[in-house]
CSV table of C-alpha atoms in Angstrom, one decimal:
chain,number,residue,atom,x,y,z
A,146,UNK,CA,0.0,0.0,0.0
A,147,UNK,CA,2.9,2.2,0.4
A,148,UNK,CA,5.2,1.6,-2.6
A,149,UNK,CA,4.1,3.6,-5.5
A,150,UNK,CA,3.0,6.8,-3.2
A,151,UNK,CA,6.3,8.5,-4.4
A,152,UNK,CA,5.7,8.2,-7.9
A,153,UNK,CA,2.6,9.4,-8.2
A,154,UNK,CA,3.3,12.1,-5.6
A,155,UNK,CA,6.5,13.2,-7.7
A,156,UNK,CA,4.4,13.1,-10.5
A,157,UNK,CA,2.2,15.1,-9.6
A,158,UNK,CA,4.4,18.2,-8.8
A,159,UNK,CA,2.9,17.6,-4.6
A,160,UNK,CA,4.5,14.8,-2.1
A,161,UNK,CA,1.7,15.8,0.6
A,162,UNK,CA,-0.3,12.6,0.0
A,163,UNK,CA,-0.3,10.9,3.5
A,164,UNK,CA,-2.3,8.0,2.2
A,165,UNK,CA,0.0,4.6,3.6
A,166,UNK,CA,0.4,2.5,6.7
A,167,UNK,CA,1.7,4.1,10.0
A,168,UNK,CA,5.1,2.5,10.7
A,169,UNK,CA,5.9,2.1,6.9
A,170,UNK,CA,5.7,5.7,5.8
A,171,UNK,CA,8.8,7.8,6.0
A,172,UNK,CA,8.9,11.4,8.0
A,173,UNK,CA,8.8,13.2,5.1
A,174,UNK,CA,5.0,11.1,3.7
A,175,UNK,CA,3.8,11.5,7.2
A,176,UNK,CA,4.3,15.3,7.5
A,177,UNK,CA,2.7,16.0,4.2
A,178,UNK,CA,5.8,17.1,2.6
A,179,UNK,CA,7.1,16.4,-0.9
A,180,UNK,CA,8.4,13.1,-1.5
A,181,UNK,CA,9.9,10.9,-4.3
A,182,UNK,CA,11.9,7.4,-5.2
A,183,UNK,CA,13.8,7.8,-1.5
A,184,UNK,CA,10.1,7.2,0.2
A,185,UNK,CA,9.8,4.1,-1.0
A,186,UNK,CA,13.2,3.1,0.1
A,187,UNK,CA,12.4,3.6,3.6
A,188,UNK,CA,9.2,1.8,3.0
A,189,UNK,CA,11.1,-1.0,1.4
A,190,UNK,CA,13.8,-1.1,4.0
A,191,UNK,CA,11.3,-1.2,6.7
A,192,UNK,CA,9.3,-4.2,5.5
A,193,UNK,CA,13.0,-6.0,4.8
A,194,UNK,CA,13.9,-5.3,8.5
A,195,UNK,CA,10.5,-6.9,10.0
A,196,UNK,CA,10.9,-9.6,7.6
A,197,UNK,CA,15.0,-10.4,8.9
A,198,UNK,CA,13.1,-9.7,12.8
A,199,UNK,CA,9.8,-9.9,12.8
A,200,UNK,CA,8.9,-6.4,14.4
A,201,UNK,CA,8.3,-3.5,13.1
A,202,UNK,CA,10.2,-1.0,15.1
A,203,UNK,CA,8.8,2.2,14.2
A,204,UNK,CA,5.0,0.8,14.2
A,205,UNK,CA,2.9,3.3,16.5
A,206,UNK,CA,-0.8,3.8,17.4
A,207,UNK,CA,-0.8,7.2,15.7
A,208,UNK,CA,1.2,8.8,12.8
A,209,UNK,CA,3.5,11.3,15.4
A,210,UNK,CA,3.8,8.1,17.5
A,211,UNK,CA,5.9,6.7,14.7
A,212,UNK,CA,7.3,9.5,13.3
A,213,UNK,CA,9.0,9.9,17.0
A,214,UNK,CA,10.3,6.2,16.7
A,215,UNK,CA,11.6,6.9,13.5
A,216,UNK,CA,13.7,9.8,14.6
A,217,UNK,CA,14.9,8.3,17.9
A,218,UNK,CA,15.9,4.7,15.8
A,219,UNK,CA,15.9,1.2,16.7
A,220,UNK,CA,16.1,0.8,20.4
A,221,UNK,CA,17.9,-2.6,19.6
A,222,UNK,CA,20.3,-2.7,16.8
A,223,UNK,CA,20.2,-5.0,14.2
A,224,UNK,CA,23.2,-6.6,14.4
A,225,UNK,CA,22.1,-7.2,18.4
A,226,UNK,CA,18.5,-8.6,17.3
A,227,UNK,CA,19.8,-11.4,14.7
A,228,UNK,CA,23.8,-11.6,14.9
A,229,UNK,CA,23.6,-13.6,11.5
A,230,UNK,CA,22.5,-10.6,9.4
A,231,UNK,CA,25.6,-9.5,7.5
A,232,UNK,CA,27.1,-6.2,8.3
A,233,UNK,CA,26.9,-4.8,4.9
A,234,UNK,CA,23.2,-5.8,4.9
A,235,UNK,CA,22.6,-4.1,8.2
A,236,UNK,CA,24.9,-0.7,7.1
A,237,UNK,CA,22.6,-0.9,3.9
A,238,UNK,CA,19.2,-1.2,6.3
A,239,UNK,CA,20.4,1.7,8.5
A,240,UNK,CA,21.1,4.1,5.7
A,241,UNK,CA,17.8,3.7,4.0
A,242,UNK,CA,16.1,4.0,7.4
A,243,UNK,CA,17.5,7.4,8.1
A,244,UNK,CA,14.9,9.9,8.7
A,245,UNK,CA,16.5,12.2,6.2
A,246,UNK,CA,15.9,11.7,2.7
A,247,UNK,CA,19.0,12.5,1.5
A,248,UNK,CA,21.3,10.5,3.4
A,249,UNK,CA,19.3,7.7,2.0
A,250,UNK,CA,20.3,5.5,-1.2
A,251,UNK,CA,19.5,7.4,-4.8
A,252,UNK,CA,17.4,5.1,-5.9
A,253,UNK,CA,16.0,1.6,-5.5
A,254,UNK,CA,18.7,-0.5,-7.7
A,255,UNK,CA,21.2,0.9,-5.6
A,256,UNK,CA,19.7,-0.4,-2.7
A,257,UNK,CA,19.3,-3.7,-3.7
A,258,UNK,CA,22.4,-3.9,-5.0
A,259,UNK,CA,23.9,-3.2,-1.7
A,260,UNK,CA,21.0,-5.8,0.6
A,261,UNK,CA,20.7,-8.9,-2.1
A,262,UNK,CA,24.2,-10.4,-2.6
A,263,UNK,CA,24.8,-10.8,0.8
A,264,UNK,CA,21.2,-12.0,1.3
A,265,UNK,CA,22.2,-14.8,-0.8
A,266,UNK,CA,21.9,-16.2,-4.1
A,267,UNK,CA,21.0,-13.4,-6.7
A,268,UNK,CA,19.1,-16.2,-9.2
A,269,UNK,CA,17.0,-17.7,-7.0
A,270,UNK,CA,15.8,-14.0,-5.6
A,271,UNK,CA,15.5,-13.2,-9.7
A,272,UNK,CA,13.6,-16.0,-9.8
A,273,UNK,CA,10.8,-15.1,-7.1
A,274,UNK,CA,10.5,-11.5,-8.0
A,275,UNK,CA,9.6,-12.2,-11.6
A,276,UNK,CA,7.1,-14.6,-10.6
A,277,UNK,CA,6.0,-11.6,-8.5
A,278,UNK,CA,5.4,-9.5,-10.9
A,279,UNK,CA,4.2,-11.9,-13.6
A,280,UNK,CA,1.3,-11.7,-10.9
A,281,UNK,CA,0.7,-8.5,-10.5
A,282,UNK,CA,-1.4,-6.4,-13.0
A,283,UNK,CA,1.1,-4.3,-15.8
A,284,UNK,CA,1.1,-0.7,-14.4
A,285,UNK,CA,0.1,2.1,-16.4
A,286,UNK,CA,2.4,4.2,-18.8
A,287,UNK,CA,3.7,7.2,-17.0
A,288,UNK,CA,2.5,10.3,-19.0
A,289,UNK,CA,3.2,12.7,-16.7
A,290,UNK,CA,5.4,15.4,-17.1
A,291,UNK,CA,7.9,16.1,-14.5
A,292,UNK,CA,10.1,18.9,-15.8
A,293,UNK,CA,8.8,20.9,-13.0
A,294,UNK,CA,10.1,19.2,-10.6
A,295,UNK,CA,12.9,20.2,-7.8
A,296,UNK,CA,16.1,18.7,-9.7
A,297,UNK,CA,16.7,17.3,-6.1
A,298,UNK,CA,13.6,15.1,-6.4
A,299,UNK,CA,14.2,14.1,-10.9
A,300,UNK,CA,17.6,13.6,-9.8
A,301,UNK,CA,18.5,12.3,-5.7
A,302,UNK,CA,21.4,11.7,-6.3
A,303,UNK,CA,22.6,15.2,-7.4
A,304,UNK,CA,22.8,16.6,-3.6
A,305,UNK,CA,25.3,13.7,-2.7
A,306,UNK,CA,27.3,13.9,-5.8
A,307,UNK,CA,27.5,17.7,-5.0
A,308,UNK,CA,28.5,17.4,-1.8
A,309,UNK,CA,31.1,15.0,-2.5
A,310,UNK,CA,32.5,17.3,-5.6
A,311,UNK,CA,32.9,20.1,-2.9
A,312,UNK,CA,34.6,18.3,-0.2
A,313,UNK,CA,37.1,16.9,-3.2
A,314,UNK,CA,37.6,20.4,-4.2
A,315,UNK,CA,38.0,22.0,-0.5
A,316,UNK,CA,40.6,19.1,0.7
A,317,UNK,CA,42.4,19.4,-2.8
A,318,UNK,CA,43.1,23.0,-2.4
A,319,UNK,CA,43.9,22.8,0.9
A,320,UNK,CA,46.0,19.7,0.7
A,321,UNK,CA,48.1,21.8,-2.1
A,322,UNK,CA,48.6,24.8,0.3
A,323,UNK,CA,50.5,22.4,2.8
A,324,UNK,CA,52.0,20.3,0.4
A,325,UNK,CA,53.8,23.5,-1.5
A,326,UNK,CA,55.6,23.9,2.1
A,327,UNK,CA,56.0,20.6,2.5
A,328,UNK,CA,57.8,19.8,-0.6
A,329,UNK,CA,58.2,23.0,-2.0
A,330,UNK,CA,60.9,21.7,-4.9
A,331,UNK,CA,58.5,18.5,-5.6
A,332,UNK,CA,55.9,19.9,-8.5
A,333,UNK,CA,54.7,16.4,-8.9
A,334,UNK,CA,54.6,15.5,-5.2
A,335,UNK,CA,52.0,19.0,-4.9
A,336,UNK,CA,50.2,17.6,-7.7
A,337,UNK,CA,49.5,14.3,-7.2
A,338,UNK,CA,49.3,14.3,-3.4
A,339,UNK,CA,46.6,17.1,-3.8
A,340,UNK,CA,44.5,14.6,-6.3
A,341,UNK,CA,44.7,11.7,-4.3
A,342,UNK,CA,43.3,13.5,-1.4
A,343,UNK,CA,41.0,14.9,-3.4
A,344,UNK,CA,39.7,11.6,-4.6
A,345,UNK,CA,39.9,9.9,-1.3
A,346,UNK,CA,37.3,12.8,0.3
A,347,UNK,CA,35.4,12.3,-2.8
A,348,UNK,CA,35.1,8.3,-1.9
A,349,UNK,CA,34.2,9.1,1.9
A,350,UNK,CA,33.8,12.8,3.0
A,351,UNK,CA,34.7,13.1,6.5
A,352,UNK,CA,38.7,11.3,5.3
A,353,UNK,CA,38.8,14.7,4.2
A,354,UNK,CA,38.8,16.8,7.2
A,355,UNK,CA,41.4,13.8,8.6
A,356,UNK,CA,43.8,14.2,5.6
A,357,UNK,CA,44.3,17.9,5.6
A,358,UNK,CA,44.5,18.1,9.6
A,359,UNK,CA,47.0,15.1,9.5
A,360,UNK,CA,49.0,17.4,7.0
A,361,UNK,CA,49.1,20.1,8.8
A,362,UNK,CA,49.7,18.4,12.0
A,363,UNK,CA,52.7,16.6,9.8
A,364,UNK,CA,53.8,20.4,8.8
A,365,UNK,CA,54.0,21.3,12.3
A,366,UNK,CA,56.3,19.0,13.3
A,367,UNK,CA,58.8,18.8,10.4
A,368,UNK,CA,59.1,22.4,9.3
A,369,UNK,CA,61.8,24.4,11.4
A,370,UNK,CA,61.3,21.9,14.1
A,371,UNK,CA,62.2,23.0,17.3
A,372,UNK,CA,61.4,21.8,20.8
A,373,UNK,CA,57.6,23.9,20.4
A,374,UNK,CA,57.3,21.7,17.2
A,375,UNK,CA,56.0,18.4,19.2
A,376,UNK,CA,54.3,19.7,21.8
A,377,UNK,CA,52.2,22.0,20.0
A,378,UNK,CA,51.9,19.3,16.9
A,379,UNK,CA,50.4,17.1,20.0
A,380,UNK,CA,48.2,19.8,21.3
A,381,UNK,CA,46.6,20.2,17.7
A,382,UNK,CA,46.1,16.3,17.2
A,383,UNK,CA,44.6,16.1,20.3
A,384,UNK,CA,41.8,18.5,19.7
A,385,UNK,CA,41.5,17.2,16.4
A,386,UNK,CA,40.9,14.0,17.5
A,387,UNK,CA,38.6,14.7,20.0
A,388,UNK,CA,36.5,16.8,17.3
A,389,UNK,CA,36.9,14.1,14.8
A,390,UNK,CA,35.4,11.3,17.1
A,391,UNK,CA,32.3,13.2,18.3
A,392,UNK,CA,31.5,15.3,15.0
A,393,UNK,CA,33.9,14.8,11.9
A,394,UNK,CA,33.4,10.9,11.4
A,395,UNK,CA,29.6,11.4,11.4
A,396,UNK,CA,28.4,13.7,8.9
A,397,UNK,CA,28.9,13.8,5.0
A,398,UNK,CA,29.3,17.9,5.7
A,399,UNK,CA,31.9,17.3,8.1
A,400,UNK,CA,35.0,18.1,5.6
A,401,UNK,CA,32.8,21.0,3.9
A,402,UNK,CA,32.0,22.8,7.4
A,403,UNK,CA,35.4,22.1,9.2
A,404,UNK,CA,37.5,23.1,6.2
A,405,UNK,CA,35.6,26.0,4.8
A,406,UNK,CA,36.6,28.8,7.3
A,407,UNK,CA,40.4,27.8,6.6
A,408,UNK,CA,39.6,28.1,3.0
A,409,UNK,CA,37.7,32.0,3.6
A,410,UNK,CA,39.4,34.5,3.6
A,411,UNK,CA,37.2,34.9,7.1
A,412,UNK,CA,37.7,31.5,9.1
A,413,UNK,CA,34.3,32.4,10.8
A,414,UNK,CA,32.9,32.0,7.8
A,415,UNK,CA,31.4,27.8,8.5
A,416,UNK,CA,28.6,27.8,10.8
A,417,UNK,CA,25.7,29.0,8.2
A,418,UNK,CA,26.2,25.7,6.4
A,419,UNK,CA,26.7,23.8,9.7
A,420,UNK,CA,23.7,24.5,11.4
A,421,UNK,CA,22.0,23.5,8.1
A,422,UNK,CA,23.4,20.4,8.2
A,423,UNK,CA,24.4,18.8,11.6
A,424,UNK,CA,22.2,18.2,14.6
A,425,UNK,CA,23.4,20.0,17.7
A,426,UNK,CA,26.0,18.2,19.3
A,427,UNK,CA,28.4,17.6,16.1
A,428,UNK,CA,27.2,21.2,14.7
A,429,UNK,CA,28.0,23.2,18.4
A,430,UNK,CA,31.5,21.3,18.3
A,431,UNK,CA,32.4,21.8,14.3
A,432,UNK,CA,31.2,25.3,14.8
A,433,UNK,CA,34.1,25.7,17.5
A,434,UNK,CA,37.0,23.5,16.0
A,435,UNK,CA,36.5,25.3,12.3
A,436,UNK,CA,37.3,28.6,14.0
A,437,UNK,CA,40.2,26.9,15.9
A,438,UNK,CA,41.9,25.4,12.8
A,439,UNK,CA,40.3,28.1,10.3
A,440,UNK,CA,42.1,30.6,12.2
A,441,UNK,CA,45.5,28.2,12.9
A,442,UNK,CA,45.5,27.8,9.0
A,443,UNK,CA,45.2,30.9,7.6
A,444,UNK,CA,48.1,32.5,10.7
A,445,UNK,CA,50.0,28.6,9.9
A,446,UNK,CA,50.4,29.4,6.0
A,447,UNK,CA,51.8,33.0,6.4
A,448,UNK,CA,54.1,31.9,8.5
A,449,UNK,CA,55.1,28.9,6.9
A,450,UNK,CA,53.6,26.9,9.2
A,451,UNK,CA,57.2,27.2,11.8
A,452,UNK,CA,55.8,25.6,15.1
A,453,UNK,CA,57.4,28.3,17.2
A,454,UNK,CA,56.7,31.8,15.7
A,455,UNK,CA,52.9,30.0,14.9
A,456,UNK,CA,52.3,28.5,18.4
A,457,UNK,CA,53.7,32.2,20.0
A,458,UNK,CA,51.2,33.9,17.7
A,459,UNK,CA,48.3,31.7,17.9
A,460,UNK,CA,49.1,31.9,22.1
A,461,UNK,CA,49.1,35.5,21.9
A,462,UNK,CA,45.7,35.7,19.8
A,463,UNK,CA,44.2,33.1,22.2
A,464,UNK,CA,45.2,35.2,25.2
A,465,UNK,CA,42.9,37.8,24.1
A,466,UNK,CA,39.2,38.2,24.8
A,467,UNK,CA,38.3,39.2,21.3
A,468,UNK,CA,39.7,35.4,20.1
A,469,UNK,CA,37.2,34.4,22.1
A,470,UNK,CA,34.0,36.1,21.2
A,471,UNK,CA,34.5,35.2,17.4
A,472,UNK,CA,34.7,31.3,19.3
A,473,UNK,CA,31.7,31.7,21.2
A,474,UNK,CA,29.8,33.3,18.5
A,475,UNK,CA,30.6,30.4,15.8
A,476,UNK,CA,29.8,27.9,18.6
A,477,UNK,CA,26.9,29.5,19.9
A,478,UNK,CA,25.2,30.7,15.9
A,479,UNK,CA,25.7,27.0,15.0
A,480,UNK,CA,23.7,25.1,17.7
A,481,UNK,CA,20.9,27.8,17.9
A,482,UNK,CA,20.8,27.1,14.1
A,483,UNK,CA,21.0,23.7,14.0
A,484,UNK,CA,18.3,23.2,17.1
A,485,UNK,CA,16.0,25.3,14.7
A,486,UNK,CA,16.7,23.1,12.0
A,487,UNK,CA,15.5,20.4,13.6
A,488,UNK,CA,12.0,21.2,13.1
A,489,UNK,CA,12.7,20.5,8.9
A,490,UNK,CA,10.4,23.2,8.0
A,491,UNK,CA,11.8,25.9,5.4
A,492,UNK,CA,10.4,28.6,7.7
A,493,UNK,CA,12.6,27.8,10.7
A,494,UNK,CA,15.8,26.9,9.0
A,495,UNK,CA,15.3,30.0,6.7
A,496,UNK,CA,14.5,31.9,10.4
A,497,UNK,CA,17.2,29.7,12.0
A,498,UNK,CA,19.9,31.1,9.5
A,499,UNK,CA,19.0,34.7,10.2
A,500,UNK,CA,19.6,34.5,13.6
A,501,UNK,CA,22.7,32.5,12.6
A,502,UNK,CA,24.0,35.3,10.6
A,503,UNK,CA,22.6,38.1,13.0
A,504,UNK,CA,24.6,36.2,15.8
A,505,UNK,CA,27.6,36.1,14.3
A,506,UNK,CA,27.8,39.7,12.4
A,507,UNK,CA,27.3,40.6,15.9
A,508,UNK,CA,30.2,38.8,17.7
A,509,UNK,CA,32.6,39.5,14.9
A,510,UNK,CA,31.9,43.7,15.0
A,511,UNK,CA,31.7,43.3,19.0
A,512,UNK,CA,36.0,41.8,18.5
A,513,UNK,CA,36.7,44.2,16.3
A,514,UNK,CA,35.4,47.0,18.4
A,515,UNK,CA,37.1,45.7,21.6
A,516,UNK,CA,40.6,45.7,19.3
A,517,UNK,CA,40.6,49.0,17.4
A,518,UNK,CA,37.6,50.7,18.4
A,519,UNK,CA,38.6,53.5,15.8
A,520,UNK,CA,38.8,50.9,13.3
A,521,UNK,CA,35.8,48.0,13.9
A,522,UNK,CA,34.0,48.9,10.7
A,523,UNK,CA,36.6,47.8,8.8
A,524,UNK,CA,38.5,45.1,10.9
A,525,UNK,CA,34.9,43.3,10.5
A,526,UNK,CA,33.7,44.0,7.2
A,527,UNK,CA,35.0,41.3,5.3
A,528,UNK,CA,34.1,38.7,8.0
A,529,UNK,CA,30.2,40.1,7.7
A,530,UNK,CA,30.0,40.0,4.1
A,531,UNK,CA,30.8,36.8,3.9
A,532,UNK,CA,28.5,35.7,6.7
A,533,UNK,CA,25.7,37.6,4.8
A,534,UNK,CA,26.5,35.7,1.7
A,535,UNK,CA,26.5,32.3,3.3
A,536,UNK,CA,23.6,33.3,4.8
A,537,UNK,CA,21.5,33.9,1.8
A,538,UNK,CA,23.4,31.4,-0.2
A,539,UNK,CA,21.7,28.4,1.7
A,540,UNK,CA,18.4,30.3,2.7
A,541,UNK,CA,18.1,30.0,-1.5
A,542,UNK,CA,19.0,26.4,-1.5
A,543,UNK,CA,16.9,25.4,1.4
A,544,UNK,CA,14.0,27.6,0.0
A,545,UNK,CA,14.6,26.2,-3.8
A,546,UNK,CA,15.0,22.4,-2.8
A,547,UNK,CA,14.5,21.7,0.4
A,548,UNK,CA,15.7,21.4,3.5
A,549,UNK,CA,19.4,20.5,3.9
A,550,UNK,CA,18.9,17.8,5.5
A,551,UNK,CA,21.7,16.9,8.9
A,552,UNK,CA,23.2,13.7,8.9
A,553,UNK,CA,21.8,11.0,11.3
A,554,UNK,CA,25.1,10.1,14.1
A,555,UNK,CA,26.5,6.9,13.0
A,556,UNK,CA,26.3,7.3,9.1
A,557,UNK,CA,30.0,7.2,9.0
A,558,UNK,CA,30.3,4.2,8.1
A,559,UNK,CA,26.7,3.8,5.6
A,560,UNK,CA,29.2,6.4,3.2
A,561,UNK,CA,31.4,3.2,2.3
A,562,UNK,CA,28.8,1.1,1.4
């Protein structure tokens, strides 16, 4: 009764239909939003998970009782319920169970692909589904036009794809800034190494966030070393770490919204997309470490990234209170964002991202005032401008197709299937 809903909604140019069975319909069916092909993955996924368990874990009396069993997940995991299931099926199961549409798979084949060979034999499952639909009536021919339609919904696959060209992109250029002090001499080292990272954030996104810290982290250490060069190269892997484990490693934004205020001119310039993107916890944390290593790039590459004349500067610009009320203000503007994402309604993300922007226009004129109070209008300028940009920038994206929907914690590792 589910399967088909999408089609016809996408069809249609309207995915508000609610018609389908509580505990099989996805958030977005339930909440009378627009849906497509990713609905009936969910759908799918959930009738493959009762059928590997027996339950139906997101089943509920009423539509908002499911739809708050849907976003909390599986109170037992899979892999607890029925230890036999194979781990690819069950990284399959959770990615097309996630809440958000477009952290689920593009389409159906792709799904399959990824749940039937280790299911078992691929003939025998051929087999049963043609007799199937030798049963079933022949549908009708699809004469609907759907030019109209949000590329996002003709094409879901587009958002990931995007999101995986930009994160290639950000770590490439990056990765070349470090590598050209590095291996300044070695043309083909800069070259190459850049690609290769570039293709490996391109495979899985949050590697990188990894490669380019690791890089820099490398830089530290061997450039002029000096007795600051380990100490401080441990200082920065530390925090690193700690942001990677909690935040980095579970979001497909991660390398995007870690990365993108050391790519700015403005490292401030990150938590518009974050709070967009990331529920609270990873989003308040990325918002604080991409000002942290935003602002230890840009001060690293000017000074050739020399442990002791960078760790004395960055110490002296961390001593002061204006440091930390651009910190605050990128934490603060990303969770208050991302908390009003949560609701996934264009009016409150587009709302949530004015406050975002409001918030942190404010903090960075506030630091500029307290450190040339002659000067603050220009000292914070460029750091507004291009928080007004961002700002508008993904207000038109959510507004055009959607909400930008956060990762669900734990999706680190759906990525590599």
């Amino acid at each position: 009764a589910d399967f088909g809903m999408a089609t016809l909604a996408s069809a249609a140019g309207y995915g508000g239909a609610r018609g389908g069975t509580v505990g099989y319909m996805p958030p977005e069916q339930v909440e009378g939003m627009l849906v497509d092909e990713r609905a009936d993955i969910f759908s799918l996924a959930v009738v493959l998970r009762q059928a590997l368990t027996g339950v139906n874990v997101f089943a509920g009396r009423t539509a908002k009782e499911s739809l708050d069993h849907i976003y909390k997940g599986p109170k037992i995991p899979l892999l607890k319920e029925d230890p036999e299931v194979p781990f690819a099926v069950d990284a399959a199961l959770t990615q097309a169970l996630s809440p958000e549409p477009s952290m689920r798979q593009g389409s159906v084949l792709e799904f399959a692909q990824e749940i039937v060979t280790p299911l078992g034999s691929e003939k025998q499952g051929e087999k049963s589904l043609k007799s199937l639909v030798e049963q079933s009536e022949e549908e009708e021919t699809e004469t609907w036009d759907v030019k109209h339609l949000p590329l996002s919904i003709r094409f879901p696959w587009l958002p990931s794809a995007a999101v995986r060209g930009v994160s290639a992109l950000v770590t490439g250029v990056l990765l070349a800034q470090l590598f050209q002090l590095i291996a300044p001499e070695s043309l083909t080292f800069i070259v190459v190494g850049s690609l290769v990272g570039a293709a490996a954030a391109a495979l899985w996104t949050p590697l990188g966030s990894a490669l380019v810290i690791a890089c820099a982290v490398y830089a530290l250490a061997s450039i002029s070393p000096t007795s600051t060069s380990f100490p401080f190269a441990t200082l920065v892997t530390l925090v690193s770490v700690i942001w990677w484990a909690f935040a980095g490693r579970v979001s497909k934004f991660s390398s995007i919204n870690c990365l993108l205020g050391a790519l700015l001119p403005a490292p401030v310039s990150a938590p518009a997309l974050i709070s967009a993107t990331m529920h609270p916890l990873p989003a308040v944390l990325t918002g604080a470490f991409s000002y942290l290593f935003g602002t230890l790039f840009a001060r690293g590459i000017s000074l050739g990234f020399a442990a002791t004349p960078l760790a004395y500067d960055y110490t002296s610009l961390a001593s002061g209170l204006p440091f930390w009320v651009r910190f605050g203000a990128c934490a603060l503007s990303a969770l208050l964002g991302s908390l009003m994402s949560q609701k996934r309604r264009r009016g409150w993300m587009v709302f949530g991202q004015i406050v975002c922007a409001i918030l942190l226009s404010s903090g960075f004129i506030w630091a500029a005032w307290m450190e040339n109070p002659n000067f603050w209008v220009v000292e914070s300028i460029v750091s507004v401008l291009i928080t007004v940009f961002l700002c508008v920038l993904v207000c038109i994206a959510i507004v055009l197709i959607g909400p930008l929907q956060a990762d669900q914690e734990g999706e680190e590792l759906d990525e590599l299937s």
